[in-house]
């Protein structure tokens, strides 16, 4: 359902036309590639700023040509549509997790100041919540992506560790716990309701009804 909700239905409402399968696939492929490139450049700027630009260009080329992205963008069938949609939202989630950690890294250690500001942990928590939303949407395209969701607990733990001691058992700490869970859980609830209404089963995504030889 993710490709339809994220791209195909909005496109039809805005233009009155229908995107072809290859158009949807190519859009998700190239958009995901651009997001992955941005993620790589930000990571390089933070951790490997001395790396020669030639190596960076090589990494970007590997992202586009060393993965199935370019191949899938030219497949004129429906099967790559959910695959590439999940790829796009996975890259978005990675970008937002990176942004969350970047905001967090600007904070001093909890003991370095008596009253550390809460704006940075709350901002990092917000970015993490957006990443959780993106991963939940990715599950709507590829249910096996649910295995990636527990990874969001790692940045949530890092945010919690940055909180001053008296706030590690407060509402702020609960926000750190809720950020990686609640957005994805709400998407999952919506998917479960959709599956039940369409297939009479909460976890049936339609694979039992697919036509295959």
Protein backbone atom coordinates (compact mmCIF):
# COMPACT_ATOMS: atom_id res chain seq x y z
CA UNK A 1 0.00 0.00 0.00
CA UNK A 2 2.96 2.36 0.55
CA UNK A 3 3.69 3.09 -3.13
CA UNK A 4 0.02 3.94 -3.73
CA UNK A 5 -0.34 6.22 -0.69
CA UNK A 6 3.07 7.89 -1.01
CA UNK A 7 3.19 8.49 -4.76
CA UNK A 8 0.57 6.96 -7.06
CA UNK A 9 -2.57 8.41 -5.48
CA UNK A 10 -1.08 11.92 -4.92
CA UNK A 11 0.14 11.92 -8.53
CA UNK A 12 -3.33 11.01 -9.80
CA UNK A 13 -5.01 13.66 -7.64
CA UNK A 14 -2.60 16.36 -8.82
CA UNK A 15 -2.40 15.51 -12.52
CA UNK A 16 -5.45 13.37 -13.28
CA UNK A 17 -3.16 10.78 -14.91
CA UNK A 18 -1.73 7.48 -13.75
CA UNK A 19 1.95 6.73 -13.31
CA UNK A 20 3.15 3.57 -15.01
CA UNK A 21 4.91 0.89 -12.98
CA UNK A 22 8.27 1.82 -14.47
CA UNK A 23 7.62 5.49 -13.69
CA UNK A 24 6.91 4.70 -10.04
CA UNK A 25 9.92 2.40 -9.80
CA UNK A 26 12.29 4.88 -11.42
CA UNK A 27 11.05 7.69 -9.17
CA UNK A 28 11.66 5.70 -5.98
CA UNK A 29 15.01 4.40 -7.27
CA UNK A 30 16.48 7.78 -8.18
CA UNK A 31 14.96 9.55 -5.18
CA UNK A 32 16.40 6.87 -2.89
CA UNK A 33 19.76 7.19 -4.62
CA UNK A 34 19.77 10.97 -4.05
CA UNK A 35 18.88 10.54 -0.38
CA UNK A 36 21.59 7.90 0.03
CA UNK A 37 24.11 10.23 -1.62
CA UNK A 38 23.16 13.06 0.73
CA UNK A 39 23.49 10.69 3.69
CA UNK A 40 26.95 9.63 2.48
CA UNK A 41 28.12 13.23 1.99
CA UNK A 42 26.97 14.23 5.46
CA UNK A 43 28.66 11.19 6.98
CA UNK A 44 31.86 12.00 5.13
CA UNK A 45 31.77 15.64 6.28
CA UNK A 46 31.41 14.60 9.91
CA UNK A 47 33.81 11.66 10.10
CA UNK A 48 36.05 11.57 7.02
CA UNK A 49 36.47 15.17 5.92
CA UNK A 50 40.06 14.53 4.78
CA UNK A 51 39.08 11.82 2.28
CA UNK A 52 39.92 12.76 -1.30
CA UNK A 53 36.86 13.76 -3.39
CA UNK A 54 37.76 11.07 -5.92
CA UNK A 55 37.04 8.36 -3.37
CA UNK A 56 33.75 10.04 -2.52
CA UNK A 57 32.76 10.00 -6.20
CA UNK A 58 33.68 6.33 -6.35
CA UNK A 59 31.44 5.59 -3.34
CA UNK A 60 28.58 7.46 -5.01
CA UNK A 61 29.11 5.46 -8.19
CA UNK A 62 28.99 2.24 -6.19
CA UNK A 63 25.70 3.36 -4.60
CA UNK A 64 24.15 3.79 -8.03
CA UNK A 65 25.85 1.15 -10.15
CA UNK A 66 27.02 -1.43 -7.61
CA UNK A 67 23.53 -2.00 -6.26
CA UNK A 68 20.27 -3.08 -7.95
CA UNK A 69 19.06 0.54 -8.09
CA UNK A 70 19.94 1.19 -11.74
CA UNK A 71 18.75 -2.24 -12.87
CA UNK A 72 15.41 -2.00 -11.05
CA UNK A 73 14.72 1.47 -12.44
CA UNK A 74 14.35 -0.08 -15.90
CA UNK A 75 12.11 -3.06 -15.03
CA UNK A 76 8.62 -2.47 -16.50
CA UNK A 77 6.68 -4.69 -14.08
CA UNK A 78 4.91 -4.14 -10.76
CA UNK A 79 7.23 -6.30 -8.65
CA UNK A 80 10.01 -3.70 -8.20
CA UNK A 81 7.50 -1.02 -7.13
CA UNK A 82 7.24 -2.06 -3.44
CA UNK A 83 10.94 -3.01 -3.35
CA UNK A 84 12.09 0.42 -4.48
CA UNK A 85 9.52 2.21 -2.28
CA UNK A 86 10.92 0.42 0.76
CA UNK A 87 14.45 1.31 -0.37
CA UNK A 88 13.55 5.00 -0.60
CA UNK A 89 11.98 5.16 2.86
CA UNK A 90 14.83 3.13 4.36
CA UNK A 91 17.31 5.69 3.03
CA UNK A 92 15.15 8.51 4.43
CA UNK A 93 15.13 6.79 7.83
CA UNK A 94 18.91 6.46 7.76
CA UNK A 95 19.28 10.14 6.87
CA UNK A 96 17.05 11.21 9.76
CA UNK A 97 18.82 8.91 12.23
CA UNK A 98 22.10 10.48 11.13
CA UNK A 99 20.62 13.93 11.71
CA UNK A 100 19.44 12.88 15.17
CA UNK A 101 22.92 11.66 16.12
CA UNK A 102 24.50 14.80 14.67
CA UNK A 103 22.31 17.03 16.84
CA UNK A 104 23.11 14.86 19.84
CA UNK A 105 26.86 15.01 19.25
CA UNK A 106 26.79 18.78 19.69
CA UNK A 107 25.79 18.39 23.32
CA UNK A 108 28.40 18.48 26.10
CA UNK A 109 28.60 15.46 28.43
CA UNK A 110 25.91 15.51 31.14
CA UNK A 111 28.49 16.27 33.85
CA UNK A 112 30.16 19.08 31.91
CA UNK A 113 27.45 21.58 32.82
CA UNK A 114 25.08 21.80 35.73
CA UNK A 115 21.98 22.52 33.68
CA UNK A 116 22.48 21.20 30.12
CA UNK A 117 19.85 22.46 27.66
CA UNK A 118 17.00 20.17 26.69
CA UNK A 119 16.48 21.64 23.23
CA UNK A 120 19.12 19.42 21.61
CA UNK A 121 17.85 16.10 23.09
CA UNK A 122 14.28 17.03 22.17
CA UNK A 123 15.37 17.94 18.63
CA UNK A 124 17.27 14.65 18.33
CA UNK A 125 14.19 12.82 19.61
CA UNK A 126 12.03 14.51 16.98
CA UNK A 127 14.36 13.45 14.16
CA UNK A 128 14.34 9.92 15.56
CA UNK A 129 10.54 9.91 15.56
CA UNK A 130 10.53 10.94 11.88
CA UNK A 131 12.95 8.09 11.15
CA UNK A 132 10.60 5.69 12.94
CA UNK A 133 7.72 6.94 10.79
CA UNK A 134 9.77 6.34 7.63
CA UNK A 135 10.64 2.79 8.67
CA UNK A 136 7.02 2.10 9.48
CA UNK A 137 6.05 3.28 6.00
CA UNK A 138 8.81 1.09 4.53
CA UNK A 139 7.21 -1.92 6.25
CA UNK A 140 4.03 -1.06 4.36
CA UNK A 141 5.96 -1.78 1.17
CA UNK A 142 8.14 -4.68 2.35
CA UNK A 143 6.93 -6.37 5.56
CA UNK A 144 10.36 -7.95 6.17
CA UNK A 145 11.71 -4.46 6.90
CA UNK A 146 10.11 -4.82 10.33
CA UNK A 147 13.42 -6.40 11.35
CA UNK A 148 15.09 -2.98 11.07
CA UNK A 149 12.86 -1.32 13.66
CA UNK A 150 14.76 -2.50 16.79
CA UNK A 151 17.86 -0.69 15.50
CA UNK A 152 16.17 2.60 16.37
CA UNK A 153 16.55 1.75 20.06
CA UNK A 154 20.30 2.39 19.74
CA UNK A 155 20.04 6.14 19.02
CA UNK A 156 17.20 6.34 21.55
CA UNK A 157 19.57 4.96 24.19
CA UNK A 158 22.25 7.46 23.16
CA UNK A 159 19.76 10.33 23.55
CA UNK A 160 18.73 9.04 26.98
CA UNK A 161 22.38 8.85 28.07
CA UNK A 162 22.82 12.54 27.17
CA UNK A 163 20.04 13.61 29.52
CA UNK A 164 21.07 15.00 32.91
CA UNK A 165 20.67 12.51 35.73
CA UNK A 166 17.50 13.96 37.22
CA UNK A 167 15.76 13.81 33.82
CA UNK A 168 16.65 10.21 32.98
CA UNK A 169 13.50 9.18 34.88
CA UNK A 170 11.20 11.96 33.68
CA UNK A 171 8.72 12.63 30.89
CA UNK A 172 11.65 13.56 28.67
CA UNK A 173 13.03 10.05 29.09
CA UNK A 174 9.64 8.63 28.13
CA UNK A 175 9.77 10.70 24.95
CA UNK A 176 13.14 9.12 24.13
CA UNK A 177 11.54 5.70 24.49
CA UNK A 178 8.39 6.63 22.58
CA UNK A 179 10.19 8.24 19.61
CA UNK A 180 11.45 5.00 17.99
CA UNK A 181 8.30 3.05 18.83
CA UNK A 182 5.10 5.10 18.60
CA UNK A 183 5.31 6.44 14.98
CA UNK A 184 6.13 3.02 13.54
CA UNK A 185 3.50 1.39 15.77
CA UNK A 186 0.83 3.80 14.51
CA UNK A 187 1.75 2.95 10.92
CA UNK A 188 1.65 -0.73 11.85
CA UNK A 189 -1.80 -0.30 13.37
CA UNK A 190 -3.02 1.31 10.17
CA UNK A 191 -1.55 -1.52 8.12
CA UNK A 192 -3.17 -4.12 10.35
CA UNK A 193 -6.58 -2.48 9.99
CA UNK A 194 -6.13 -2.25 6.22
CA UNK A 195 -5.09 -5.91 6.03
CA UNK A 196 -8.09 -6.99 8.09
CA UNK A 197 -10.55 -4.98 6.05
CA UNK A 198 -9.13 -6.27 2.78
CA UNK A 199 -8.06 -9.84 3.61
CA UNK A 200 -9.81 -10.61 6.94
CA UNK A 201 -6.45 -11.09 8.62
CA UNK A 202 -4.24 -8.58 10.45
CA UNK A 203 -0.94 -9.89 9.10
CA UNK A 204 -2.00 -10.86 5.58
CA UNK A 205 -0.39 -8.49 3.07
CA UNK A 206 -1.88 -10.25 0.04
CA UNK A 207 0.80 -12.81 -0.68
CA UNK A 208 -1.74 -15.64 -0.41
CA UNK A 209 -3.76 -13.98 -3.18
CA UNK A 210 -0.92 -13.31 -5.60
CA UNK A 211 -1.06 -14.93 -9.04
CA UNK A 212 2.20 -16.72 -9.73
CA UNK A 213 3.21 -19.74 -11.70
